Amino acid sequence: LERVSQRELDAWIARNLEPSTAFSRQVKETVKKICDFLKEQCFDSIRVHKTVKGGSTGKGTALKNNSDADIVVFLSCFSSYQDQKERRAEILNHIEKMLEQCRATLTFSVMIINLRRKGRFGTSARSLSLTLQSTSCSESVDVDVLPAYDALGRAPRSTDVELGAAPAGAALAALSPCTGQVIQDAAPDPNVYVRLLAARGDLSEFSPCFTELQKLFVKRCPAKLKNLLRLVKYWYKEVLKPRNPSANLPPKYALELLTIYAWEQGTGASEDFSMAEGFRTVLELLCQHQKVLIYWEKYYSLQHPDVGVFVKNLLLHSSRPVILDPADPTGILGQRADWGAVAKEATRCRSLPCVAFVHPWNVQPARPVTVEIKRLTGHTLTMSISLDTTILELKRRISAQWDIPVYQQCLGQQEPGRAPLTLQDSATLAASGFLGSTMLMLLQTEDMEVLVKDNCRMTPYTVRPTDTIQQLKQKIYEKQRVHVDQQQLMFDSKQLEDQYTLAHYGIQSKSVIYLLLRLRGGTDR
């Protein structure tokens, strides 16, 4: 890679990173034999619902000389996330024992070597790892066997229906009638994730349950993007890792998602793009890792009353970079990793011949959101801006579009039944909790005159749209000496409540507000 030019990059990837057809076929045959063994010979009383091939081999992003595959085994003995947590070690012991007994009798076109445990949560291993080594060349694949609860293929329980979570008999996802595998790239029933949160596992602990969605998310990518993913993973394995052998590096999946995000934002998800520009963009984002905040709402929604609240809290209170698994709302990736080492190497590699003279795509490290600005006049303005944009910066953009001075702008969000939330200039959209598309009200805080009418006369008052009803009552007291607690104000046949602004009720210049007086006994006159 150190000697590859920008012009040669695509051809170099095709020649050096794409796996050979022969080895891919051998691996496919061997993985199938392992899956068949797990289904037919490994267990007596436990039924295998299905096996799913994940990892780079399953996603179609395998590298030529060394790749990885996950074989996720969905078992009948796991009827919940908790079952998986409690019985995983027992099941792994059994699979390891049976593989050791049977691998000498199974006929493979590749060798199975380095059978070992692999764990991430405390001392409890979560997978059984082995290496498939070609007998005829240097190519190999690292395989992880992971037992898992079939969360996506399970029908809703009656208790779920009683809770109003899903209609009786509703399917969680489009499943193959033959294999039970997820075949439609769509959101599952939200209760899948509600139960996940209720299990209170470690972050990403139950990620294998969502392998099918993770696989679909990457597999949908066009061929050229998959080659960019191969390039990034090659850089990770052959450049970053050897130069940082003892560093706690983030998982490759985190860089994979970062690359997909860069492509979506930088090209509008186009299949025709510059490989060099794409790689340079990923390196630039890695250099800005302290600002990275990316997520998707493809399989779960931030608007869901339970899942959305959890995800928003996770996004807002986790240290950057924040890269959230699109298939697992608890799957925040690389939180304790040494991103500084990654950034240092990315900075050095920006001078590689293949990227040194290209410009990166215009991609913000924090995901952009759509913000609609609405005025009392009914005029609206829509813009796409980064989550790290401050309210002051947003006001400057509004000023450029509508010629309203920044000091006259008051931005807020009005939610039904709540007092209006006025946004502070120094806060970012993310810090203000706006992690999805949102609408903000713009009030122009220049003075206006309203008329307050009682039984005797009409009295003018100078106010601003952002003044509250309480503030107007105080002005009435100062001018007419009517105590605030004796005042009842009406506009448009509605009683005005103290905590709301004049703008909330649509009160404009020359509006007439009626003042009724409460007698000491509590009646009005």
Coordinates of C-alpha atoms in Angstrom, one line a residue:
L1 CA 0.0 0.0 0.0
E2 CA 2.9 2.3 0.7
R3 CA 3.9 2.3 -3.0
V4 CA 0.4 2.2 -4.6
S5 CA -0.5 5.3 -6.6
Q6 CA -3.9 6.9 -6.8
R7 CA -4.3 5.7 -10.4
E8 CA -3.4 2.1 -9.5
L9 CA -5.5 1.8 -6.4
D10 CA -8.6 0.1 -7.8
A11 CA -6.6 -2.5 -9.8
W12 CA -4.3 -3.1 -6.8
I13 CA -7.4 -3.9 -4.6
A14 CA -8.8 -6.3 -7.1
R15 CA -5.5 -8.0 -7.5
N16 CA -4.4 -8.2 -3.9
L17 CA -7.4 -7.9 -1.6
E18 CA -10.2 -9.8 -3.3
P19 CA -10.1 -13.5 -2.2
S20 CA -9.5 -16.2 -4.8
T21 CA -12.6 -18.0 -6.1
A22 CA -11.2 -21.4 -5.3
F23 CA -10.4 -20.6 -1.7
S24 CA -13.8 -18.9 -1.2
R25 CA -15.5 -22.1 -2.5
Q26 CA -13.4 -24.3 -0.1
V27 CA -14.3 -22.1 2.8
K28 CA -18.0 -22.1 1.9
E29 CA -18.0 -25.9 1.7
T30 CA -16.1 -26.3 5.0
V31 CA -18.3 -23.8 6.8
K32 CA -21.4 -25.6 5.5
K33 CA -20.0 -28.9 6.9
I34 CA -19.4 -27.3 10.3
C35 CA -23.0 -25.9 10.2
D36 CA -24.4 -29.3 9.2
F37 CA -22.3 -30.9 12.0
L38 CA -23.7 -28.5 14.5
K39 CA -27.3 -29.1 13.3
E40 CA -27.1 -32.9 12.9
Q41 CA -24.4 -34.4 15.2
C42 CA -23.5 -32.0 17.9
F43 CA -26.6 -32.1 20.1
D44 CA -29.0 -34.8 21.3
S45 CA -31.8 -33.0 23.2
I46 CA -31.2 -29.5 22.0
R47 CA -32.6 -28.4 18.6
V48 CA -30.7 -26.0 16.4
H49 CA -33.2 -23.5 15.0
K50 CA -30.7 -22.3 12.3
T51 CA -27.1 -21.4 11.7
V52 CA -26.1 -18.1 10.2
K53 CA -22.7 -17.2 8.6
G54 CA -21.6 -13.7 9.6
G55 CA -18.3 -11.8 9.7
S56 CA -16.6 -10.6 6.6
T57 CA -17.1 -13.9 4.8
G58 CA -20.8 -13.7 5.4
K59 CA -21.0 -10.0 4.5
G60 CA -19.1 -10.4 1.2
T61 CA -16.1 -8.3 2.4
A62 CA -13.5 -11.0 2.9
L63 CA -9.8 -10.3 2.3
K64 CA -7.6 -12.5 0.2
N65 CA -5.0 -13.8 2.6
N66 CA -6.8 -13.6 6.0
S67 CA -10.4 -13.1 6.8
D68 CA -13.0 -13.9 9.4
A69 CA -16.4 -15.6 9.6
D70 CA -18.9 -16.0 12.4
I71 CA -21.1 -19.1 12.6
V72 CA -23.9 -18.1 14.9
V73 CA -25.9 -21.1 16.2
F74 CA -29.4 -20.3 17.3
L75 CA -30.5 -23.0 19.9
S76 CA -33.8 -24.1 21.3
C77 CA -32.3 -24.2 24.9
F78 CA -32.1 -20.4 24.8
S79 CA -35.7 -19.1 25.2
S80 CA -34.5 -15.6 26.3
Y81 CA -31.4 -13.3 26.5
Q82 CA -31.0 -14.4 30.1
D83 CA -30.8 -18.1 29.1
Q84 CA -28.1 -17.3 26.6
K85 CA -26.1 -15.5 29.3
E86 CA -26.5 -18.2 31.9
R87 CA -25.9 -21.3 29.7
R88 CA -23.4 -20.0 27.1
A89 CA -20.3 -21.5 28.8
E90 CA -22.0 -24.9 29.1
I91 CA -22.9 -24.9 25.5
L92 CA -19.4 -23.8 24.4
N93 CA -17.9 -26.6 26.4
H94 CA -20.1 -29.1 24.7
I95 CA -19.4 -27.8 21.1
E96 CA -15.6 -27.8 21.8
K97 CA -15.7 -31.4 23.1
M98 CA -17.7 -32.6 20.1
L99 CA -15.6 -30.8 17.5
E100 CA -12.4 -32.3 19.1
Q101 CA -13.9 -35.8 18.9
C102 CA -15.3 -35.4 15.3
R103 CA -12.8 -33.2 13.4
A104 CA -10.6 -36.3 12.6
T105 CA -13.6 -38.1 11.1
L106 CA -15.0 -35.1 9.1
T107 CA -13.6 -34.6 5.6
F108 CA -12.6 -31.0 5.0
S109 CA -10.9 -29.4 2.0
V110 CA -9.1 -27.1 4.6
M111 CA -7.5 -27.8 7.9
I112 CA -9.0 -26.8 11.3
I113 CA -6.3 -25.5 13.5
N114 CA -6.0 -23.4 16.7
L115 CA -9.3 -24.5 18.4
R116 CA -9.6 -22.0 21.3
R117 CA -11.9 -19.9 23.5
K118 CA -12.5 -16.3 23.0
G119 CA -14.1 -14.0 25.5
R120 CA -15.0 -10.3 26.0
F121 CA -17.1 -10.1 29.1
G122 CA -15.2 -10.9 32.3
T123 CA -13.8 -14.4 32.4
S124 CA -16.8 -15.9 30.5
A125 CA -15.9 -16.8 26.9
R126 CA -18.6 -16.0 24.4
S127 CA -17.3 -17.9 21.4
L128 CA -15.3 -20.8 20.2
S129 CA -12.6 -19.8 17.7
L130 CA -10.8 -21.9 15.1
T131 CA -8.8 -21.3 12.0
L132 CA -9.5 -22.8 8.6
Q133 CA -6.2 -23.1 6.7
S134 CA -6.0 -24.0 3.0
T135 CA -4.0 -27.1 2.3
S136 CA -2.8 -25.7 -1.0
C137 CA -2.0 -22.0 -0.4
S138 CA -1.4 -19.5 2.4
E139 CA -5.0 -18.3 2.6
S140 CA -6.9 -18.8 5.9
V141 CA -10.1 -17.8 7.6
D142 CA -10.6 -17.3 11.4
V143 CA -14.0 -18.7 12.4
D144 CA -15.9 -17.9 15.6
V145 CA -18.7 -20.2 16.6
L146 CA -21.2 -18.3 18.8
P147 CA -24.3 -19.8 20.4
A148 CA -27.2 -17.4 20.6
Y149 CA -30.9 -16.8 21.4
D150 CA -33.1 -16.6 18.3
A151 CA -34.5 -13.1 19.2
L152 CA -35.5 -12.2 15.6
G153 CA -37.2 -15.5 14.8
R154 CA -39.3 -15.7 18.0
A155 CA -43.1 -14.9 17.8
P156 CA -44.4 -12.4 20.4
R157 CA -45.6 -13.8 23.7
S158 CA -49.1 -13.2 25.0
T159 CA -47.7 -10.9 27.6
D160 CA -46.2 -8.7 24.8
V161 CA -49.7 -8.5 23.2
E162 CA -51.3 -7.6 26.5
L163 CA -48.8 -4.7 26.9
G164 CA -49.9 -3.4 23.5
A165 CA -46.5 -4.1 22.0
A166 CA -47.4 -6.2 19.0
P167 CA -50.6 -7.7 17.6
A168 CA -51.2 -11.4 18.3
G169 CA -49.4 -13.5 15.7
A170 CA -47.4 -10.6 14.3
A171 CA -44.2 -11.6 12.6
L172 CA -41.0 -10.0 13.9
A173 CA -39.4 -10.1 10.5
A174 CA -39.7 -11.7 7.1
L175 CA -38.4 -15.2 7.7
S176 CA -37.6 -18.0 5.2
P177 CA -40.1 -20.8 5.7
C178 CA -37.4 -23.4 5.1
T179 CA -34.5 -22.1 7.2
G180 CA -36.1 -19.6 9.6
Q181 CA -33.5 -17.0 8.5
V182 CA -34.2 -13.3 8.2
I183 CA -34.5 -12.6 4.5
Q184 CA -36.0 -9.1 4.5
D185 CA -33.9 -6.1 5.2
A186 CA -36.5 -4.4 7.5
A187 CA -37.0 -3.4 11.1
P188 CA -38.0 -6.2 13.5
D189 CA -40.8 -5.9 16.0
P190 CA -39.7 -3.2 18.6
N191 CA -40.3 -5.7 21.4
V192 CA -37.2 -7.5 20.3
Y193 CA -35.3 -4.5 21.6
V194 CA -37.5 -3.8 24.6
R195 CA -36.7 -7.3 25.9
L196 CA -33.1 -6.7 25.1
L197 CA -33.0 -3.6 27.4
A198 CA -34.9 -5.5 30.1
A199 CA -32.2 -8.2 30.1
R200 CA -29.8 -5.6 31.4
G201 CA -26.7 -7.2 29.8
D202 CA -23.4 -5.6 29.1
L203 CA -23.2 -3.3 26.1
S204 CA -23.0 -5.5 22.9
E205 CA -23.3 -8.7 25.0
F206 CA -26.2 -10.0 22.9
S207 CA -24.9 -8.7 19.6
P208 CA -24.7 -12.2 18.1
C209 CA -28.5 -12.3 18.3
F210 CA -28.6 -9.6 15.6
T211 CA -26.0 -11.1 13.2
E212 CA -28.6 -11.4 10.4
L213 CA -29.4 -7.7 10.5
Q214 CA -25.7 -6.8 10.7
K215 CA -25.0 -9.0 7.7
L216 CA -27.9 -7.5 5.7
F217 CA -26.8 -4.0 6.5
V218 CA -23.3 -4.5 5.0
K219 CA -24.3 -7.0 2.3
R220 CA -26.6 -4.5 0.6
C221 CA -23.6 -2.3 -0.2
P222 CA -22.5 -2.1 -3.8
A223 CA -19.4 -4.0 -5.0
K224 CA -17.2 -0.9 -5.1
L225 CA -18.0 0.1 -1.5
K226 CA -17.2 -3.5 -0.4
N227 CA -13.8 -3.0 -2.0
L228 CA -13.4 0.2 0.0
L229 CA -14.3 -1.8 3.1
R230 CA -11.6 -4.3 2.1
L231 CA -9.1 -1.6 1.8
V232 CA -9.9 -0.1 5.2
K233 CA -9.7 -3.6 6.8
Y234 CA -6.4 -4.3 5.1
W235 CA -5.0 -1.0 6.4
Y236 CA -6.3 -2.0 9.9
K237 CA -4.7 -5.5 9.8
E238 CA -1.5 -4.9 7.8
V239 CA -0.6 -1.3 8.7
L240 CA -2.3 -0.2 11.9
K241 CA -2.0 -3.4 13.9
P242 CA 1.6 -4.3 13.2
R243 CA 2.7 -0.7 14.2
N244 CA 0.6 -0.9 17.4
P245 CA 1.0 -4.5 18.5
S246 CA 0.1 -3.9 22.2
A247 CA -2.6 -1.3 21.7
N248 CA -6.2 -2.0 22.6
L249 CA -7.6 -1.2 19.1
P250 CA -11.3 -0.7 18.3
P251 CA -13.1 -3.6 16.6
K252 CA -12.9 -3.7 12.8
Y253 CA -16.7 -3.5 12.7
A254 CA -16.4 0.1 14.0
L255 CA -14.2 1.1 11.1
E256 CA -16.6 -0.7 8.8
L257 CA -19.5 1.3 10.0
L258 CA -17.5 4.5 9.8
T259 CA -16.7 3.8 6.2
I260 CA -20.3 3.1 5.3
Y261 CA -21.3 6.4 7.0
A262 CA -18.6 8.3 5.1
W263 CA -19.8 6.8 1.8
E264 CA -23.5 7.6 2.5
Q265 CA -22.8 11.2 3.5
G266 CA -20.0 11.9 1.1
T267 CA -21.5 10.5 -2.1
G268 CA -25.2 10.4 -1.4
A269 CA -24.9 6.5 -1.5
S270 CA -23.7 6.6 -5.1
E271 CA -22.1 3.5 -6.7
D272 CA -19.8 5.7 -8.8
F273 CA -17.1 7.3 -6.5
S274 CA -13.4 7.7 -6.2
M275 CA -11.7 5.0 -4.1
A276 CA -8.9 7.3 -3.2
E277 CA -11.3 10.0 -2.0
G278 CA -13.2 7.5 0.0
F279 CA -10.1 6.1 1.7
R280 CA -8.8 9.7 2.4
T281 CA -12.2 10.6 4.0
V282 CA -12.1 7.6 6.3
L283 CA -8.6 8.6 7.4
E284 CA -9.7 12.2 8.0
L285 CA -12.6 11.0 10.2
L286 CA -10.3 8.8 12.2
C287 CA -8.1 11.8 12.8
Q288 CA -11.2 13.6 14.2
H289 CA -12.3 10.7 16.4
Q290 CA -13.1 13.0 19.3
K291 CA -16.0 14.4 17.3
V292 CA -17.5 11.3 15.8
L293 CA -21.1 10.6 16.6
I294 CA -22.9 8.3 14.1
Y295 CA -25.9 6.1 14.3
W296 CA -28.7 4.8 12.1
E297 CA -32.5 4.4 12.6
K298 CA -32.9 1.5 10.1
Y299 CA -33.8 -1.2 12.6
Y300 CA -34.9 0.7 15.7
S301 CA -36.3 4.2 16.2
L302 CA -35.3 7.1 18.4
Q303 CA -39.0 7.9 18.6
H304 CA -39.8 4.6 20.5
P305 CA -40.8 5.4 24.1
D306 CA -38.4 2.8 25.6
V307 CA -35.8 2.1 23.0
G308 CA -35.5 5.7 21.9
V309 CA -35.0 7.0 25.4
F310 CA -32.2 4.4 26.0
V311 CA -30.5 5.2 22.7
K312 CA -30.6 8.9 23.2
N313 CA -29.1 8.6 26.7
L314 CA -26.4 6.3 25.4
L315 CA -25.5 8.7 22.5
L316 CA -25.5 11.8 24.7
H317 CA -23.6 10.4 27.7
S318 CA -21.0 8.2 26.0
S319 CA -17.5 9.5 25.4
R320 CA -16.6 10.2 21.7
P321 CA -16.2 8.6 19.3
V322 CA -19.7 7.2 19.4
I323 CA -20.4 4.5 16.7
L324 CA -23.6 2.7 17.4
D325 CA -24.4 -0.7 15.8
P326 CA -27.4 -0.2 13.5
A327 CA -28.7 -3.6 14.5
D328 CA -28.1 -3.5 18.3
P329 CA -29.0 -0.4 20.3
T330 CA -26.7 -1.5 23.1
G331 CA -23.8 -2.0 20.6
I332 CA -21.7 1.1 21.1
L333 CA -18.3 0.1 19.6
G334 CA -14.8 0.8 20.8
Q335 CA -15.6 2.8 23.9
R336 CA -12.4 1.8 25.8
A337 CA -10.2 1.5 22.7
D338 CA -7.0 3.4 22.0
W339 CA -8.4 5.7 19.3
G340 CA -5.4 7.9 19.8
A341 CA -3.1 5.2 18.3
V342 CA -5.6 4.9 15.4
A343 CA -5.6 8.7 14.8
K344 CA -1.8 8.8 14.9
E345 CA -1.5 6.2 12.2
A346 CA -4.3 7.7 10.1
T347 CA -2.5 11.1 10.2
R348 CA 0.7 9.5 9.0
C349 CA -1.1 7.6 6.2
R350 CA -2.7 10.8 4.8
S351 CA 0.6 11.2 3.0
L352 CA 0.5 7.9 1.2
P353 CA 0.8 8.2 -2.6
C354 CA -2.7 6.9 -3.2
V355 CA -4.4 9.6 -1.1
A356 CA -1.9 12.5 -0.7
F357 CA -3.2 14.6 -3.6
V358 CA -6.9 14.0 -3.3
H359 CA -9.5 15.9 -1.4
P360 CA -11.7 14.1 1.1
W361 CA -15.5 14.2 0.8
N362 CA -17.4 16.9 2.8
V363 CA -18.5 14.7 5.7
Q364 CA -19.2 15.9 9.2
P365 CA -17.9 13.6 12.0
A366 CA -21.2 14.1 13.8
R367 CA -24.3 12.9 11.9
P368 CA -26.3 15.7 10.3
V369 CA -30.0 16.0 11.1
T370 CA -32.8 17.8 9.4
V371 CA -34.0 20.9 11.2
E372 CA -37.2 22.8 10.2
I373 CA -37.4 26.4 11.4
K374 CA -40.9 27.8 11.6
R375 CA -42.0 31.4 12.2
L376 CA -45.3 32.7 13.5
T377 CA -46.0 34.0 10.1
G378 CA -46.1 30.4 8.8
H379 CA -42.8 30.7 6.8
T380 CA -40.5 27.7 7.2
L381 CA -36.8 27.0 6.5
T382 CA -35.4 23.5 6.3
M383 CA -31.7 22.7 6.6
S384 CA -29.4 19.7 7.2
I385 CA -26.8 20.5 9.8
S386 CA -24.3 18.6 12.0
L387 CA -25.3 17.5 15.5
D388 CA -22.3 19.5 16.8
T389 CA -23.7 22.8 15.4
T390 CA -24.3 25.3 18.2
I391 CA -27.6 27.2 18.5
L392 CA -25.6 30.4 17.9
E393 CA -24.2 29.0 14.7
L394 CA -27.8 27.9 13.7
K395 CA -29.0 31.5 14.3
R396 CA -26.3 32.8 12.0
R397 CA -27.4 30.5 9.3
I398 CA -31.0 31.7 9.8
S399 CA -29.8 35.3 9.7
A400 CA -28.2 34.7 6.3
Q401 CA -31.4 33.3 4.9
W402 CA -34.0 35.5 6.5
D403 CA -32.1 38.7 7.3
I404 CA -33.1 38.6 11.0
P405 CA -30.3 39.8 13.3
V406 CA -29.0 37.1 15.6
Y407 CA -29.8 39.1 18.7
Q408 CA -33.5 39.3 17.7
Q409 CA -33.8 35.5 17.3
C410 CA -35.2 33.2 20.0
L411 CA -35.3 29.5 19.1
G412 CA -37.3 27.0 21.1
Q413 CA -39.2 23.8 20.9
Q414 CA -42.9 23.6 22.0
E415 CA -44.1 20.2 23.2
P416 CA -47.8 19.7 24.0
G417 CA -48.6 20.3 27.6
R418 CA -45.2 21.7 28.4
A419 CA -43.7 25.1 28.8
P420 CA -41.7 26.2 25.8
L421 CA -38.0 25.2 25.9
T422 CA -35.8 28.2 25.0
L423 CA -32.5 27.0 23.6
Q424 CA -29.2 28.4 24.8
D425 CA -26.7 29.9 22.3
S426 CA -23.8 27.9 23.6
A427 CA -25.5 24.4 23.5
T428 CA -25.1 22.1 20.5
L429 CA -28.1 20.3 18.8
A430 CA -26.8 17.0 20.3
A431 CA -26.5 18.5 23.8
S432 CA -30.0 19.9 23.5
G433 CA -31.3 16.4 22.8
F434 CA -32.1 16.8 19.1
L435 CA -30.8 13.5 17.7
G436 CA -33.3 13.2 14.9
S437 CA -35.3 15.4 12.6
T438 CA -37.0 18.2 14.5
M439 CA -38.9 21.4 14.2
L440 CA -38.0 24.6 16.1
M441 CA -40.0 27.7 16.5
L442 CA -38.3 31.0 15.7
L443 CA -39.5 34.1 17.6
Q444 CA -38.4 37.5 16.5
T445 CA -38.0 39.3 19.8
E446 CA -38.6 42.9 18.7
D447 CA -41.0 45.0 20.8
M448 CA -44.7 45.0 19.9
E449 CA -47.8 46.5 21.4
V450 CA -50.7 44.5 22.7
L451 CA -54.0 45.9 24.1
V452 CA -55.4 44.7 27.5
K453 CA -59.2 45.3 27.8
D454 CA -61.1 45.3 31.1
N455 CA -64.6 46.6 31.9
C456 CA -63.4 50.2 32.0
R457 CA -60.8 50.8 29.3
M458 CA -58.3 49.5 26.8
T459 CA -54.6 49.8 28.0
P460 CA -51.6 49.4 25.7
Y461 CA -48.5 47.4 26.8
T462 CA -45.1 47.1 25.2
V463 CA -44.1 43.4 25.2
R464 CA -42.1 40.9 23.2
P465 CA -43.3 37.6 21.8
T466 CA -41.0 35.7 24.2
D467 CA -42.5 37.3 27.3
T468 CA -44.5 34.9 29.5
I469 CA -48.0 35.5 30.6
Q470 CA -46.6 35.9 34.1
Q471 CA -44.4 38.8 32.9
L472 CA -47.4 40.5 31.3
K473 CA -49.4 40.2 34.5
Q474 CA -46.5 41.9 36.3
K475 CA -46.6 44.8 33.9
I476 CA -50.4 45.1 34.4
Y477 CA -49.8 45.2 38.2
E478 CA -47.2 47.9 37.8
K479 CA -49.5 50.1 35.6
Q480 CA -53.0 49.3 37.0
R481 CA -52.1 48.1 40.5
V482 CA -54.2 44.9 40.0
H483 CA -52.4 42.1 42.0
V484 CA -51.1 39.2 39.8
D485 CA -53.1 36.6 41.7
Q486 CA -56.3 38.5 41.0
Q487 CA -55.7 38.6 37.2
Q488 CA -57.3 36.2 34.7
L489 CA -56.3 36.8 31.1
M490 CA -58.2 35.6 28.1
F491 CA -57.3 35.5 24.4
D492 CA -59.2 33.8 21.6
S493 CA -61.6 32.4 24.1
K494 CA -58.7 30.7 26.0
Q495 CA -57.5 31.3 29.5
L496 CA -53.8 32.1 29.4
E497 CA -51.5 30.1 31.7
D498 CA -48.6 31.8 33.4
Q499 CA -45.8 29.6 32.2
Y500 CA -46.4 30.0 28.5
T501 CA -45.2 32.8 26.2
L502 CA -47.3 35.2 24.2
A503 CA -46.1 33.6 21.0
H504 CA -47.3 30.2 22.3
Y505 CA -50.9 31.6 22.1
G506 CA -50.3 33.3 18.7
I507 CA -50.5 36.8 20.3
Q508 CA -49.2 39.4 17.8
S509 CA -48.9 43.2 17.6
K510 CA -52.3 44.9 18.4
S511 CA -53.9 41.7 19.7
V512 CA -56.6 42.3 22.3
I513 CA -56.3 40.4 25.6
Y514 CA -59.2 40.5 28.0
L515 CA -58.5 41.0 31.7
L516 CA -61.0 39.5 34.2
L517 CA -60.6 40.1 37.9
R518 CA -60.8 37.4 40.5
L519 CA -62.5 38.4 43.7
R520 CA -60.9 37.5 47.0
G521 CA -63.4 34.6 47.3
G522 CA -62.2 33.0 44.1
T523 CA -65.0 34.1 41.7
D524 CA -64.5 36.2 38.5
R525 CA -66.1 39.4 37.5

